[in-house]
Amino acid sequence: MKILHKVDNGIRLSGDDIIWLSTKEDGEYYTVELKEGYHKNEAEFYVSEFKKRKNPWAAVNASSHYRKCNDAEAADLLLQTINIDKFKNAKLKSALCTTHGGAKRDLEQWKQALALGEQAHLLTPQDFRPCTLLGALNMEIGRYDLGQYWYKKAIARGYSERAMDDDLRSIFMRAEKKNKEELKNHLLNIDSFRYRWVNKYKN
């Protein structure tokens, strides 16, 4: 109850609070609603930090938390206020582009999301994060071979195959009926054993 009151009152949770929620009763207490409340509070904290200290990394963190509480629009609006051209740090510029591309992805603004992902990759060609964004985006819009190409690049740069498969499962579960069937066939053609789980889902 103390944790619930904290979240309801906009108070940030400690690391110990998160560990307790994640492990107590096998994480049963860490409900979807509680997670969203936690991420909303974190997002608002980092927005406040960004406004006070003008630290663009705080905006990156805020965007990540906004997306996790299903408020990509707030992330998009925040990131639109930042002119990345004034920064010299390529890693920072890439992170801003990647998280903004992720927000655009959530909003299904595919063209803008792809452009931001490609810009991020040009800035930090050895970072797997822009590659995973481009992999996911291309999978979602039906460019499966191109999506697989970007995921392979991500894996070569340190992304795990397990994480990629988790991404693909999530994309598959959210897909429309027609796209789900196309993605199902694509995955089974790649590896019918590895992706056998798609057979559990019938149209």
Short mmCIF file of C-alpha atoms in Angstrom, two decimals:
data_model
loop_
_atom_site.label_atom_id
_atom_site.label_comp_id
_atom_site.label_asym_id
_atom_site.label_seq_id
_atom_site.Cartn_x
_atom_site.Cartn_y
_atom_site.Cartn_z
CA MET A 1 0.00 0.00 0.00
CA LYS A 2 2.89 2.36 0.70
CA ILE A 3 4.14 1.79 -2.84
CA LEU A 4 0.69 2.40 -4.29
CA HIS A 5 0.36 5.65 -2.35
CA LYS A 6 3.77 6.76 -3.60
CA VAL A 7 2.79 6.18 -7.23
CA ASP A 8 -0.61 7.83 -6.80
CA ASN A 9 1.05 10.89 -5.27
CA GLY A 10 3.66 11.19 -8.01
CA ILE A 11 6.54 10.07 -5.77
CA ARG A 12 9.34 8.15 -7.46
CA LEU A 13 9.89 4.54 -6.46
CA SER A 14 13.25 3.37 -5.19
CA GLY A 15 15.26 0.53 -6.68
CA ASP A 16 14.28 -1.61 -3.69
CA ASP A 17 10.60 -0.91 -4.40
CA ILE A 18 10.97 -2.13 -7.98
CA ILE A 19 12.86 -5.25 -6.91
CA TRP A 20 10.18 -6.04 -4.31
CA LEU A 21 7.38 -5.59 -6.84
CA SER A 22 9.18 -7.69 -9.44
CA THR A 23 9.88 -10.61 -7.11
CA LYS A 24 7.05 -10.65 -4.55
CA GLU A 25 4.44 -13.28 -5.46
CA ASP A 26 6.28 -13.80 -8.79
CA GLY A 27 5.64 -10.19 -9.76
CA GLU A 28 1.89 -10.47 -9.33
CA TYR A 29 1.75 -7.13 -7.51
CA TYR A 30 3.55 -5.33 -10.32
CA THR A 31 0.43 -4.84 -12.42
CA VAL A 32 0.17 -3.15 -15.79
CA GLU A 33 -1.50 -0.15 -14.16
CA LEU A 34 1.22 0.12 -11.53
CA LYS A 35 3.96 -0.09 -14.16
CA GLU A 36 2.30 2.66 -16.17
CA GLY A 37 2.02 4.84 -13.07
CA TYR A 38 5.68 4.26 -12.25
CA HIS A 39 6.81 5.15 -15.78
CA LYS A 40 4.59 8.23 -15.87
CA ASN A 41 6.16 9.52 -12.66
CA GLU A 42 9.65 8.80 -13.98
CA ALA A 43 8.86 10.59 -17.23
CA GLU A 44 7.64 13.67 -15.38
CA PHE A 45 10.73 13.65 -13.16
CA TYR A 46 13.06 13.60 -16.16
CA VAL A 47 11.05 16.30 -17.92
CA SER A 48 11.50 18.46 -14.83
CA GLU A 49 15.23 17.72 -14.84
CA PHE A 50 15.44 18.59 -18.52
CA LYS A 51 13.70 21.92 -17.98
CA LYS A 52 15.83 22.82 -14.96
CA ARG A 53 19.24 21.68 -16.14
CA LYS A 54 18.82 21.70 -19.93
CA ASN A 55 20.43 18.25 -20.03
CA PRO A 56 19.26 16.54 -23.24
CA TRP A 57 19.97 13.08 -21.77
CA ALA A 58 17.12 13.76 -19.35
CA ALA A 59 14.84 14.20 -22.37
CA VAL A 60 16.04 10.84 -23.73
CA ASN A 61 15.14 9.20 -20.42
CA ALA A 62 11.79 10.99 -20.27
CA SER A 63 10.93 9.80 -23.77
CA SER A 64 11.73 6.21 -22.86
CA HIS A 65 9.45 6.33 -19.83
CA TYR A 66 6.66 8.10 -21.71
CA ARG A 67 6.68 5.30 -24.29
CA LYS A 68 6.51 2.68 -21.55
CA CYS A 69 3.35 4.26 -20.13
CA ASN A 70 1.77 4.46 -23.59
CA ASP A 71 2.17 8.20 -24.00
CA ALA A 72 4.28 8.41 -27.14
CA GLU A 73 2.56 11.65 -28.04
CA ALA A 74 4.07 13.35 -24.97
CA ALA A 75 7.48 11.97 -25.91
CA ASP A 76 7.08 13.26 -29.45
CA LEU A 77 6.05 16.74 -28.29
CA LEU A 78 8.99 16.91 -25.89
CA LEU A 79 11.56 15.83 -28.46
CA GLN A 80 10.20 18.25 -31.06
CA THR A 81 11.44 21.07 -28.83
CA ILE A 82 15.06 19.93 -29.18
CA ASN A 83 17.24 21.00 -32.08
CA ILE A 84 19.83 18.22 -32.33
CA ASP A 85 21.93 20.19 -34.82
CA LYS A 86 23.28 22.32 -31.98
CA PHE A 87 24.94 19.32 -30.34
CA LYS A 88 28.32 17.89 -31.32
CA ASN A 89 28.18 14.59 -29.43
CA ALA A 90 27.26 11.92 -31.99
CA LYS A 91 26.14 9.45 -29.32
CA LEU A 92 23.73 12.00 -27.85
CA LYS A 93 22.37 12.99 -31.25
CA SER A 94 21.89 9.32 -32.14
CA ALA A 95 20.08 8.62 -28.86
CA LEU A 96 17.73 11.56 -29.45
CA CYS A 97 17.00 10.37 -32.99
CA THR A 98 16.50 6.77 -31.89
CA THR A 99 14.11 7.52 -29.06
CA HIS A 100 12.23 10.02 -31.24
CA GLY A 101 12.03 7.41 -33.97
CA GLY A 102 10.62 5.00 -31.40
CA ALA A 103 7.94 7.50 -30.42
CA LYS A 104 7.07 8.07 -34.09
CA ARG A 105 6.88 4.27 -34.48
CA ASP A 106 4.39 4.07 -31.60
CA LEU A 107 2.33 6.78 -33.30
CA GLU A 108 2.52 4.84 -36.60
CA GLN A 109 4.22 7.73 -38.34
CA TRP A 110 6.32 5.32 -40.31
CA LYS A 111 8.08 7.64 -42.75
CA GLN A 112 9.33 9.97 -40.03
CA ALA A 113 10.32 7.04 -37.81
CA LEU A 114 12.38 5.48 -40.59
CA ALA A 115 14.12 8.77 -41.35
CA LEU A 116 15.06 9.23 -37.69
CA GLY A 117 16.31 5.65 -37.43
CA GLU A 118 18.46 6.06 -40.53
CA GLN A 119 19.85 9.34 -39.22
CA ALA A 120 20.72 7.68 -35.91
CA HIS A 121 22.50 4.85 -37.71
CA LEU A 122 24.59 7.29 -39.74
CA LEU A 123 25.61 9.05 -36.52
CA THR A 124 26.60 5.86 -34.67
CA PRO A 125 27.02 3.06 -37.23
CA GLN A 126 28.35 0.60 -34.62
CA ASP A 127 25.43 1.05 -32.19
CA PHE A 128 22.82 -1.71 -32.36
CA ARG A 129 19.95 0.48 -31.13
CA PRO A 130 19.21 2.31 -34.39
CA CYS A 131 19.44 -1.06 -36.17
CA THR A 132 16.83 -2.63 -33.90
CA LEU A 133 14.53 0.33 -34.48
CA LEU A 134 14.90 0.00 -38.25
CA GLY A 135 14.44 -3.77 -38.00
CA ALA A 136 11.21 -3.42 -36.07
CA LEU A 137 9.88 -0.64 -38.28
CA ASN A 138 10.45 -2.55 -41.49
CA MET A 139 8.87 -5.67 -40.03
CA GLU A 140 5.79 -3.69 -39.01
CA ILE A 141 5.28 -2.17 -42.46
CA GLY A 142 5.74 -5.48 -44.25
CA ARG A 143 9.32 -5.10 -45.51
CA TYR A 144 10.33 -8.39 -43.92
CA ASP A 145 13.59 -9.01 -45.75
CA LEU A 146 14.77 -5.49 -44.98
CA GLY A 147 13.67 -5.88 -41.38
CA GLN A 148 15.68 -9.09 -41.11
CA TYR A 149 18.67 -7.31 -42.65
CA TRP A 150 18.61 -4.64 -39.95
CA TYR A 151 18.16 -7.17 -37.17
CA LYS A 152 21.22 -9.06 -38.44
CA LYS A 153 23.16 -5.80 -38.30
CA ALA A 154 21.95 -5.27 -34.73
CA ILE A 155 23.06 -8.76 -33.67
CA ALA A 156 26.49 -8.19 -35.23
CA ARG A 157 26.74 -5.09 -33.04
CA GLY A 158 25.82 -6.77 -29.76
CA TYR A 159 22.05 -7.24 -29.77
CA SER A 160 20.97 -10.70 -28.65
CA GLU A 161 19.02 -13.15 -30.80
CA ARG A 162 16.68 -13.75 -27.88
CA ALA A 163 15.87 -10.04 -27.70
CA MET A 164 15.25 -10.03 -31.46
CA ASP A 165 12.87 -12.98 -31.14
CA ASP A 166 11.03 -11.17 -28.33
CA ASP A 167 10.69 -8.16 -30.64
CA LEU A 168 9.32 -10.34 -33.43
CA ARG A 169 6.82 -11.99 -31.12
CA SER A 170 5.60 -8.59 -29.92
CA ILE A 171 5.30 -7.30 -33.51
CA PHE A 172 3.46 -10.45 -34.53
CA MET A 173 0.98 -10.19 -31.65
CA ARG A 174 0.13 -6.56 -32.50
CA ALA A 175 -0.17 -7.09 -36.26
CA GLU A 176 -3.44 -6.87 -38.15
CA LYS A 177 -4.94 -10.15 -39.35
CA LYS A 178 -3.60 -9.90 -42.92
CA ASN A 179 -0.13 -8.80 -41.83
CA LYS A 180 -0.05 -11.46 -39.15
CA GLU A 181 -0.53 -14.19 -41.75
CA GLU A 182 2.20 -12.73 -43.98
CA LEU A 183 4.63 -12.40 -41.06
CA LYS A 184 3.77 -15.93 -39.93
CA ASN A 185 4.72 -17.33 -43.34
CA HIS A 186 7.90 -15.25 -43.42
CA LEU A 187 9.07 -16.47 -40.01
CA LEU A 188 8.26 -20.10 -40.76
CA ASN A 189 10.25 -19.85 -44.00
CA ILE A 190 13.25 -18.59 -42.03
CA ASP A 191 13.13 -21.30 -39.36
CA SER A 192 10.01 -23.42 -38.91
CA PHE A 193 11.27 -24.86 -35.60
CA ARG A 194 12.52 -21.66 -34.00
CA TYR A 195 9.35 -19.77 -34.84
CA ARG A 196 6.92 -22.66 -34.38
CA TRP A 197 5.05 -20.61 -31.77
CA VAL A 198 3.31 -18.70 -34.58
CA ASN A 199 1.29 -21.84 -35.31
CA LYS A 200 -0.52 -21.42 -32.00
CA TYR A 201 -2.31 -18.37 -33.33
CA LYS A 202 -5.16 -19.10 -35.71
CA ASN A 203 -6.99 -16.53 -37.80
#
